[in-house]
Amino acid sequence: MDLQTPIQKAGRIYTRYLRQFEKLGIKKLEDLLFHIPSRYEDYSIISKINQVQQGEIVTILGKVVNIKNDYTRRIRLQKAQVADDTGIIDVTWFNQIFLTKVIHEEDNISLSGKIGIFNRKPYMESPEYELLRQDNTQYTAIHTGRLVPIYPETKGLSSKWLRRQIYKILQERKNNLLEYIPYSIIKNNNFMEIYDAIEQIHFPKSKDIVNKARLRLAFDELFLLQLAAISRRNEWEKKLTGTPFSITKFSKKIEEFWSKLPFELTNAQKRAVKDIFADLAYSRPMNRLLEGDVGSGKTVVSAITMYVTCLNGYQSVLMAPTEILAQQHYQTINNLLSPLGVKVELVTGSNKSQVNNQKGENWKFDILIGTHAVLSDKINFEKLGLVVIDEQQRFGVEQRTLIRKKGNNPHLLTMTATPIPRTIALTLYGDLDLSYLDEMPKGRREIKTWLVPPVKRENAYRWIEKQILETKSQAFIICPFIEESESMQTIKAATKEFDRLKNTEFKNLRLGLLHGKIKAKEKDDVLMRFRNGEFDILVTTPVVEVGIDIPNATIMLIEAADRFGLAQLHQLRGRVGRGDKQSYCLLFTESTSNHSLQRLKAMETLHVGAKLAELDLKLRGPGEMYGTMQHGMAQLKVANFSDISLIEKARLEAEKIFPKLSQYSKLLEKLQTITIKQVSPD
Ligand code: ADP
Ligand code: MG
């Protein structure tokens, strides 16, 4: 068995926990070594029993004098006395009956935990314990008496278990862990070598060394990601020859398109169009990410791109993640382009069979708009020259590859409203060219945003009711995620809140409910009805479809706003403010943490997605829930996206190494695992 052994084949100790390993993303033994502690418990102060102080966290080394279960009270207590050469101390645990089977009189034991006081006597409550061998000189403690690693856990797989296995693997197979980064990089940056870094990140000798190990592993993570991006970009540039389009030949027609628009492009849109035209005219296919806040006007940019493609005699396809979005795009694009003689068609899940049966082989169109139904092998293109993917993070790598395969290296334009700070874009999407719409169309009103304290909740409800009745506008109410993914618990909570609002707060209004477990068709139906004004308020979990355009909705209420990242709040807020009426966003929170409130306050004054995303990066505290809720973004395990200088250092090293990459076989191997794991737009 070596480190590459898959967990399934690693023996019974491991196979019992297959489900848990899957949750933690651990697929082979080596991955366990790269399962990095989230923090450490400092049990490194070893104290004599007569020196302990109330409230201290210490380790004592001693001999068990006695241990017994005490069933006299309702909770089962395990009571022990432990002695060293300075005294005796009482130790208690709760409800751990098995302890009396594991710990025996006369055992040498190491105990780490907090010192309490009872009847003026110090005692240890529920300490971590570890039996020592009789000749305790040789023994290395791993659960006590040192900096003890605490791991990201999952139900049924404890830190203690992980610690033991990781220790064992390190003992037995540390030598199999081969350095994969060129030695020059290690030397130039004074990095630890990989096996030291891994050993010290798990079982550190000191806090300083943790930081050093962490630095090395963070560098690796960023370095490999960027190296992978550079490789992908290189492949794209070297291997692919595309179809250069002519722009100048059609300048009259393009002028006509501009003149028919009811508005003038923003400067940001103009820049993006210029970038895109340059890409299209080039002999390698475009691979551009168009990033822009909700409402920044990405659709019209994609429309001109599709128009130019059509003028050049090629077809385009636009793929959107939901039926309702596809329909929306169809309407917009068709209105813009059909007067110019472009044939636009729509295919979604619900009309797919109709398309298949009736249109058949002779189906002619210039632009096809649809959901992932466009991926169907029944749908063929004569000359696909451009693929546009809206809300690209909602599609998997396979889907994105599949649609591109329907053409011969078509140009690719992906779009997203997820605000990705530049540093992240560089790391994850370094293989893409980026155009950023950092400017809103003129005349757009800022969405008035308020952080509402709990005492004003009732007032807020009355205000919403009044607004709805007086201005005939509509509102969203977003219920919180209870857990990270949309679990049954979240849905139950939303349903309950829906009932409560319907029966108490908003008796006089019409309410609709939407959540992720509702079938796609019903979901679209609820949204349609909301759009048609059949509901005044839509109560929903945070699944409110990205990109949904309901201009008459002007109020957005978000419950438990503290659980969201700022960028995510901003996206939710972007569901309103789409018409010409003044729109409002009300943030509810029960949190009293100053940090949370400060963070949320930023929503009142900041209205640019990228600014909020960057602020979020800066403010992000370790382990806070919103940190893990950035949708559509790969998670970093060790590194941090706010560490710009390390990102840049890793980028430089990656660029330096790339031309010589073939000389480093270990690095190539490692890179392979990264490329597969990583979500990338291509
Ligand atoms: P998103 O970037 O979120 O996809 P859309 O493309 O849906 O945004 O555009 C939002 C709205 O703004 C649409 O109604 C569109 O017609 C309008 N719009 C786009 N560009 C401009 C502009 N330059 N000036 C005024 N309105 C614009
Ligand atoms: Mg859009």
mmCIF file of N, CA, C and O in Angstrom, residues 16-88:
data_model
loop_
_atom_site.group_PDB
_atom_site.id
_atom_site.type_symbol
_atom_site.label_atom_id
_atom_site.label_comp_id
_atom_site.label_asym_id
_atom_site.label_seq_id
_atom_site.Cartn_x
_atom_site.Cartn_y
_atom_site.Cartn_z
ATOM 1 N N ARG A 16 -14.827 1.654 6.532
ATOM 2 C CA ARG A 16 -15.999 1.917 7.374
ATOM 3 C C ARG A 16 -16.492 3.349 7.238
ATOM 4 O O ARG A 16 -17.619 3.664 7.560
ATOM 5 N N TYR A 17 -15.611 4.225 6.818
ATOM 6 C CA TYR A 17 -15.956 5.650 6.813
ATOM 7 C C TYR A 17 -16.047 6.243 5.406
ATOM 8 O O TYR A 17 -15.861 7.438 5.224
ATOM 9 N N LEU A 18 -16.314 5.388 4.419
ATOM 10 C CA LEU A 18 -16.294 5.867 3.033
ATOM 11 C C LEU A 18 -17.135 7.120 2.813
ATOM 12 O O LEU A 18 -16.729 8.059 2.149
ATOM 13 N N ARG A 19 -18.321 7.094 3.405
ATOM 14 C CA ARG A 19 -19.246 8.203 3.207
ATOM 15 C C ARG A 19 -18.648 9.509 3.761
ATOM 16 O O ARG A 19 -18.695 10.557 3.122
ATOM 17 N N GLN A 20 -18.088 9.378 4.950
ATOM 18 C CA GLN A 20 -17.492 10.560 5.583
ATOM 19 C C GLN A 20 -16.308 11.089 4.769
ATOM 20 O O GLN A 20 -16.163 12.292 4.585
ATOM 21 N N PHE A 21 -15.486 10.150 4.286
ATOM 22 C CA PHE A 21 -14.334 10.585 3.493
ATOM 23 C C PHE A 21 -14.786 11.323 2.246
ATOM 24 O O PHE A 21 -14.194 12.303 1.832
ATOM 25 N N GLU A 22 -15.862 10.810 1.673
ATOM 26 C CA GLU A 22 -16.347 11.451 0.457
ATOM 27 C C GLU A 22 -16.724 12.896 0.754
ATOM 28 O O GLU A 22 -16.414 13.803 -0.003
ATOM 29 N N LYS A 23 -17.403 13.073 1.895
ATOM 30 C CA LYS A 23 -17.809 14.428 2.285
ATOM 31 C C LYS A 23 -16.611 15.354 2.435
ATOM 32 O O LYS A 23 -16.685 16.533 2.114
ATOM 33 N N LEU A 24 -15.534 14.800 2.960
ATOM 34 C CA LEU A 24 -14.350 15.623 3.196
ATOM 35 C C LEU A 24 -13.468 15.720 1.955
ATOM 36 O O LEU A 24 -12.440 16.379 1.964
ATOM 37 N N GLY A 25 -13.889 15.055 0.882
ATOM 38 C CA GLY A 25 -13.107 15.110 -0.355
ATOM 39 C C GLY A 25 -11.830 14.282 -0.295
ATOM 40 O O GLY A 25 -10.870 14.552 -1.009
ATOM 41 N N ILE A 26 -11.816 13.260 0.576
ATOM 42 C CA ILE A 26 -10.624 12.431 0.706
ATOM 43 C C ILE A 26 -10.803 11.158 -0.108
ATOM 44 O O ILE A 26 -11.705 10.370 0.152
ATOM 45 N N LYS A 27 -9.946 10.983 -1.123
ATOM 46 C CA LYS A 27 -10.130 9.860 -2.028
ATOM 47 C C LYS A 27 -9.034 8.816 -1.907
ATOM 48 O O LYS A 27 -9.221 7.661 -2.203
ATOM 49 N N LYS A 28 -7.853 9.243 -1.507
ATOM 50 C CA LYS A 28 -6.757 8.280 -1.358
ATOM 51 C C LYS A 28 -5.989 8.616 -0.086
ATOM 52 O O LYS A 28 -6.167 9.685 0.498
ATOM 53 N N LEU A 29 -5.118 7.691 0.314
ATOM 54 C CA LEU A 29 -4.408 7.882 1.580
ATOM 55 C C LEU A 29 -3.700 9.229 1.635
ATOM 56 O O LEU A 29 -3.734 9.925 2.636
ATOM 57 N N GLU A 30 -3.088 9.587 0.515
ATOM 58 C CA GLU A 30 -2.337 10.835 0.509
ATOM 59 C C GLU A 30 -3.216 12.043 0.857
ATOM 60 O O GLU A 30 -2.766 12.986 1.495
ATOM 61 N N ASP A 31 -4.476 11.974 0.426
ATOM 62 C CA ASP A 31 -5.367 13.104 0.711
ATOM 63 C C ASP A 31 -5.515 13.329 2.212
ATOM 64 O O ASP A 31 -5.769 14.453 2.654
ATOM 65 N N LEU A 32 -5.393 12.266 2.980
ATOM 66 C CA LEU A 32 -5.468 12.425 4.436
ATOM 67 C C LEU A 32 -4.333 13.319 4.930
ATOM 68 O O LEU A 32 -4.514 14.138 5.821
ATOM 69 N N LEU A 33 -3.170 13.143 4.331
ATOM 70 C CA LEU A 33 -2.045 13.982 4.733
ATOM 71 C C LEU A 33 -2.273 15.436 4.355
ATOM 72 O O LEU A 33 -1.751 16.350 4.970
ATOM 73 N N PHE A 34 -3.077 15.632 3.310
ATOM 74 C CA PHE A 34 -3.374 17.000 2.888
ATOM 75 C C PHE A 34 -4.690 17.506 3.474
ATOM 76 O O PHE A 34 -5.216 18.521 3.052
ATOM 77 N N HIS A 35 -5.225 16.745 4.424
ATOM 78 C CA HIS A 35 -6.380 17.229 5.177
ATOM 79 C C HIS A 35 -5.821 18.088 6.312
ATOM 80 O O HIS A 35 -5.333 17.584 7.315
ATOM 81 N N ILE A 36 -5.867 19.387 6.104
ATOM 82 C CA ILE A 36 -5.105 20.310 6.939
ATOM 83 C C ILE A 36 -5.914 20.727 8.170
ATOM 84 O O ILE A 36 -7.097 21.035 8.046
ATOM 85 N N PRO A 37 -5.286 20.740 9.347
ATOM 86 C CA PRO A 37 -6.008 21.159 10.557
ATOM 87 C C PRO A 37 -6.579 22.565 10.402
ATOM 88 O O PRO A 37 -5.957 23.421 9.771
ATOM 89 N N SER A 38 -7.759 22.760 10.966
ATOM 90 C CA SER A 38 -8.321 24.106 10.903
ATOM 91 C C SER A 38 -7.780 24.952 12.051
ATOM 92 O O SER A 38 -7.755 26.167 11.984
ATOM 93 N N ARG A 39 -7.379 24.300 13.146
ATOM 94 C CA ARG A 39 -6.778 25.025 14.265
ATOM 95 C C ARG A 39 -6.065 24.027 15.177
ATOM 96 O O ARG A 39 -6.049 22.829 14.880
ATOM 97 N N TYR A 40 -5.503 24.547 16.249
ATOM 98 C CA TYR A 40 -4.789 23.681 17.199
ATOM 99 C C TYR A 40 -5.268 23.982 18.604
ATOM 100 O O TYR A 40 -5.590 25.123 18.929
ATOM 101 N N GLU A 41 -5.333 22.948 19.419
ATOM 102 C CA GLU A 41 -5.576 23.155 20.834
ATOM 103 C C GLU A 41 -4.201 23.191 21.475
ATOM 104 O O GLU A 41 -3.379 22.306 21.232
ATOM 105 N N ASP A 42 -3.947 24.235 22.258
ATOM 106 C CA ASP A 42 -2.612 24.330 22.841
ATOM 107 C C ASP A 42 -2.564 23.631 24.198
ATOM 108 O O ASP A 42 -2.971 24.182 25.212
ATOM 109 N N TYR A 43 -2.097 22.411 24.179
ATOM 110 C CA TYR A 43 -1.936 21.642 25.422
ATOM 111 C C TYR A 43 -0.460 21.499 25.762
ATOM 112 O O TYR A 43 -0.044 20.542 26.392
ATOM 113 N N SER A 44 0.323 22.455 25.315
ATOM 114 C CA SER A 44 1.765 22.252 25.433
ATOM 115 C C SER A 44 2.327 22.590 26.814
ATOM 116 O O SER A 44 3.452 22.239 27.121
ATOM 117 N N ILE A 45 1.549 23.262 27.647
ATOM 118 C CA ILE A 45 2.060 23.559 28.994
ATOM 119 C C ILE A 45 1.883 22.332 29.876
ATOM 120 O O ILE A 45 0.759 21.900 30.150
ATOM 121 N N ILE A 46 2.992 21.752 30.303
ATOM 122 C CA ILE A 46 2.919 20.574 31.159
ATOM 123 C C ILE A 46 3.169 21.029 32.590
ATOM 124 O O ILE A 46 4.124 21.753 32.863
ATOM 125 N N SER A 47 2.247 20.649 33.455
ATOM 126 C CA SER A 47 2.306 21.179 34.813
ATOM 127 C C SER A 47 2.363 20.051 35.836
ATOM 128 O O SER A 47 1.833 18.968 35.611
ATOM 129 N N LYS A 48 3.029 20.316 36.947
ATOM 130 C CA LYS A 48 2.952 19.404 38.087
ATOM 131 C C LYS A 48 1.600 19.608 38.762
ATOM 132 O O LYS A 48 1.046 20.722 38.745
ATOM 133 N N ILE A 49 1.102 18.561 39.379
ATOM 134 C CA ILE A 49 -0.243 18.648 39.956
ATOM 135 C C ILE A 49 -0.337 19.734 41.033
ATOM 136 O O ILE A 49 -1.316 20.474 41.096
ATOM 137 N N ASN A 50 0.705 19.910 41.821
ATOM 138 C CA ASN A 50 0.588 20.922 42.879
ATOM 139 C C ASN A 50 0.766 22.351 42.362
ATOM 140 O O ASN A 50 0.696 23.299 43.121
ATOM 141 N N GLN A 51 1.002 22.494 41.060
ATOM 142 C CA GLN A 51 1.171 23.836 40.496
ATOM 143 C C GLN A 51 -0.062 24.335 39.748
ATOM 144 O O GLN A 51 -0.081 25.475 39.304
ATOM 145 N N VAL A 52 -1.051 23.481 39.533
ATOM 146 C CA VAL A 52 -2.146 23.883 38.635
ATOM 147 C C VAL A 52 -2.961 25.020 39.228
ATOM 148 O O VAL A 52 -3.099 25.144 40.447
ATOM 149 N N GLN A 53 -3.494 25.851 38.336
ATOM 150 C CA GLN A 53 -4.295 27.004 38.745
ATOM 151 C C GLN A 53 -5.668 26.909 38.110
ATOM 152 O O GLN A 53 -5.795 26.464 36.969
ATOM 153 N N GLN A 54 -6.642 27.401 38.824
ATOM 154 C CA GLN A 54 -7.994 27.398 38.295
ATOM 155 C C GLN A 54 -8.049 28.146 36.948
ATOM 156 O O GLN A 54 -7.464 29.215 36.815
ATOM 157 N N GLY A 55 -8.751 27.562 35.986
ATOM 158 C CA GLY A 55 -8.942 28.239 34.711
ATOM 159 C C GLY A 55 -7.847 27.962 33.680
ATOM 160 O O GLY A 55 -8.031 28.213 32.499
ATOM 161 N N GLU A 56 -6.724 27.430 34.119
ATOM 162 C CA GLU A 56 -5.627 27.122 33.205
ATOM 163 C C GLU A 56 -5.953 25.936 32.310
ATOM 164 O O GLU A 56 -6.649 25.023 32.738
ATOM 165 N N ILE A 57 -5.385 25.952 31.103
ATOM 166 C CA ILE A 57 -5.438 24.751 30.276
ATOM 167 C C ILE A 57 -4.050 24.130 30.308
ATOM 168 O O ILE A 57 -3.079 24.754 29.866
ATOM 169 N N VAL A 58 -3.944 22.940 30.875
ATOM 170 C CA VAL A 58 -2.628 22.329 31.076
ATOM 171 C C VAL A 58 -2.643 20.844 30.760
ATOM 172 O O VAL A 58 -3.704 20.243 30.541
ATOM 173 N N THR A 59 -1.472 20.289 30.731
ATOM 174 C CA THR A 59 -1.329 18.848 30.621
ATOM 175 C C THR A 59 -0.671 18.340 31.898
ATOM 176 O O THR A 59 0.287 18.950 32.377
ATOM 177 N N ILE A 60 -1.214 17.282 32.454
ATOM 178 C CA ILE A 60 -0.502 16.655 33.561
ATOM 179 C C ILE A 60 -0.156 15.220 33.198
ATOM 180 O O ILE A 60 -0.879 14.553 32.462
ATOM 181 N N LEU A 61 0.988 14.799 33.683
ATOM 182 C CA LEU A 61 1.444 13.435 33.435
ATOM 183 C C LEU A 61 1.439 12.719 34.778
ATOM 184 O O LEU A 61 2.009 13.211 35.746
ATOM 185 N N GLY A 62 0.754 11.575 34.850
ATOM 186 C CA GLY A 62 0.693 10.908 36.148
ATOM 187 C C GLY A 62 0.275 9.466 36.034
ATOM 188 O O GLY A 62 0.242 8.886 34.941
ATOM 189 N N LYS A 63 -0.046 8.897 37.189
ATOM 190 C CA LYS A 63 -0.443 7.496 37.265
ATOM 191 C C LYS A 63 -1.868 7.464 37.786
ATOM 192 O O LYS A 63 -2.234 8.228 38.685
ATOM 193 N N VAL A 64 -2.685 6.564 37.207
ATOM 194 C CA VAL A 64 -4.078 6.462 37.652
ATOM 195 C C VAL A 64 -4.112 5.759 39.008
ATOM 196 O O VAL A 64 -3.611 4.644 39.155
ATOM 197 N N VAL A 65 -4.683 6.442 40.012
ATOM 198 C CA VAL A 65 -4.808 5.837 41.341
ATOM 199 C C VAL A 65 -6.066 4.963 41.380
ATOM 200 O O VAL A 65 -6.047 3.831 41.831
ATOM 201 N N ASN A 66 -7.140 5.529 40.904
ATOM 202 C CA ASN A 66 -8.366 4.737 40.786
ATOM 203 C C ASN A 66 -9.285 5.348 39.746
ATOM 204 O O ASN A 66 -9.148 6.526 39.395
ATOM 205 N N ILE A 67 -10.223 4.554 39.200
ATOM 206 C CA ILE A 67 -11.223 5.069 38.266
ATOM 207 C C ILE A 67 -12.486 4.260 38.410
ATOM 208 O O ILE A 67 -12.443 3.040 38.583
ATOM 209 N N LYS A 68 -13.632 4.935 38.434
ATOM 210 C CA LYS A 68 -14.889 4.188 38.560
ATOM 211 C C LYS A 68 -16.042 4.971 37.938
ATOM 212 O O LYS A 68 -15.969 6.194 37.758
ATOM 213 N N ASN A 69 -17.107 4.226 37.607
ATOM 214 C CA ASN A 69 -18.339 4.870 37.178
ATOM 215 C C ASN A 69 -19.121 5.287 38.407
ATOM 216 O O ASN A 69 -19.131 4.588 39.412
ATOM 217 N N ASP A 70 -19.796 6.418 38.314
ATOM 218 C CA ASP A 70 -20.633 6.865 39.417
ATOM 219 C C ASP A 70 -22.036 7.060 38.857
ATOM 220 O O ASP A 70 -22.292 8.004 38.117
ATOM 221 N N TYR A 71 -22.918 6.100 39.156
ATOM 222 C CA TYR A 71 -24.260 6.150 38.581
ATOM 223 C C TYR A 71 -25.269 6.795 39.508
ATOM 224 O O TYR A 71 -26.458 6.704 39.308
ATOM 225 N N THR A 72 -24.791 7.436 40.607
ATOM 226 C CA THR A 72 -25.744 7.905 41.613
ATOM 227 C C THR A 72 -26.626 9.037 41.106
ATOM 228 O O THR A 72 -27.756 9.180 41.506
ATOM 229 N N ARG A 73 -26.085 9.842 40.186
ATOM 230 C CA ARG A 73 -26.926 10.921 39.685
ATOM 231 C C ARG A 73 -27.476 10.547 38.316
ATOM 232 O O ARG A 73 -27.185 9.489 37.787
ATOM 233 N N ARG A 74 -28.279 11.460 37.792
ATOM 234 C CA ARG A 74 -28.888 11.133 36.515
ATOM 235 C C ARG A 74 -27.863 11.081 35.379
ATOM 236 O O ARG A 74 -27.949 10.255 34.492
ATOM 237 N N ILE A 75 -26.881 11.960 35.428
ATOM 238 C CA ILE A 75 -25.801 11.833 34.467
ATOM 239 C C ILE A 75 -24.804 10.817 35.001
ATOM 240 O O ILE A 75 -24.563 10.746 36.202
ATOM 241 N N ARG A 76 -24.261 10.051 34.089
ATOM 242 C CA ARG A 76 -23.266 9.083 34.521
ATOM 243 C C ARG A 76 -21.903 9.749 34.552
ATOM 244 O O ARG A 76 -21.434 10.249 33.535
ATOM 245 N N LEU A 77 -21.326 9.721 35.700
ATOM 246 C CA LEU A 77 -20.012 10.330 35.856
ATOM 247 C C LEU A 77 -18.937 9.263 35.848
ATOM 248 O O LEU A 77 -19.163 8.162 36.344
ATOM 249 N N GLN A 78 -17.789 9.597 35.263
ATOM 250 C CA GLN A 78 -16.629 8.744 35.427
ATOM 251 C C GLN A 78 -15.639 9.540 36.276
ATOM 252 O O GLN A 78 -15.302 10.669 35.915
ATOM 253 N N LYS A 79 -15.284 8.947 37.406
ATOM 254 C CA LYS A 79 -14.413 9.673 38.340
ATOM 255 C C LYS A 79 -13.093 8.948 38.485
ATOM 256 O O LYS A 79 -13.074 7.729 38.652
ATOM 257 N N ALA A 80 -12.032 9.730 38.415
ATOM 258 C CA ALA A 80 -10.720 9.116 38.598
ATOM 259 C C ALA A 80 -9.877 10.002 39.490
ATOM 260 O O ALA A 80 -10.189 11.183 39.708
ATOM 261 N N GLN A 81 -8.839 9.409 40.042
ATOM 262 C CA GLN A 81 -7.815 10.195 40.718
ATOM 263 C C GLN A 81 -6.485 9.863 40.060
ATOM 264 O O GLN A 81 -6.206 8.697 39.763
ATOM 265 N N VAL A 82 -5.711 10.914 39.843
ATOM 266 C CA VAL A 82 -4.436 10.729 39.171
ATOM 267 C C VAL A 82 -3.349 11.405 40.014
ATOM 268 O O VAL A 82 -3.574 12.502 40.535
ATOM 269 N N ALA A 83 -2.225 10.708 40.136
ATOM 270 C CA ALA A 83 -1.170 11.241 41.004
ATOM 271 C C ALA A 83 0.137 11.409 40.242
ATOM 272 O O ALA A 83 0.447 10.638 39.329
ATOM 273 N N ASP A 84 0.891 12.443 40.596
ATOM 274 C CA ASP A 84 2.291 12.497 40.177
ATOM 275 C C ASP A 84 3.137 12.667 41.439
ATOM 276 O O ASP A 84 2.619 12.523 42.545
ATOM 277 N N ASP A 85 4.405 13.015 41.272
ATOM 278 C CA ASP A 85 5.234 13.044 42.480
ATOM 279 C C ASP A 85 4.986 14.271 43.355
ATOM 280 O O ASP A 85 5.612 14.446 44.381
ATOM 281 N N THR A 86 4.023 15.131 42.945
ATOM 282 C CA THR A 86 3.741 16.301 43.779
ATOM 283 C C THR A 86 2.365 16.268 44.429
ATOM 284 O O THR A 86 2.059 17.054 45.304
ATOM 285 N N GLY A 87 1.475 15.366 43.952
ATOM 286 C CA GLY A 87 0.147 15.358 44.560
ATOM 287 C C GLY A 87 -0.853 14.518 43.784
ATOM 288 O O GLY A 87 -0.485 13.791 42.850
ATOM 289 N N ILE A 88 -2.123 14.659 44.205
ATOM 290 C CA ILE A 88 -3.202 13.895 43.575
ATOM 291 C C ILE A 88 -4.258 14.875 43.088
ATOM 292 O O ILE A 88 -4.522 15.874 43.748
#
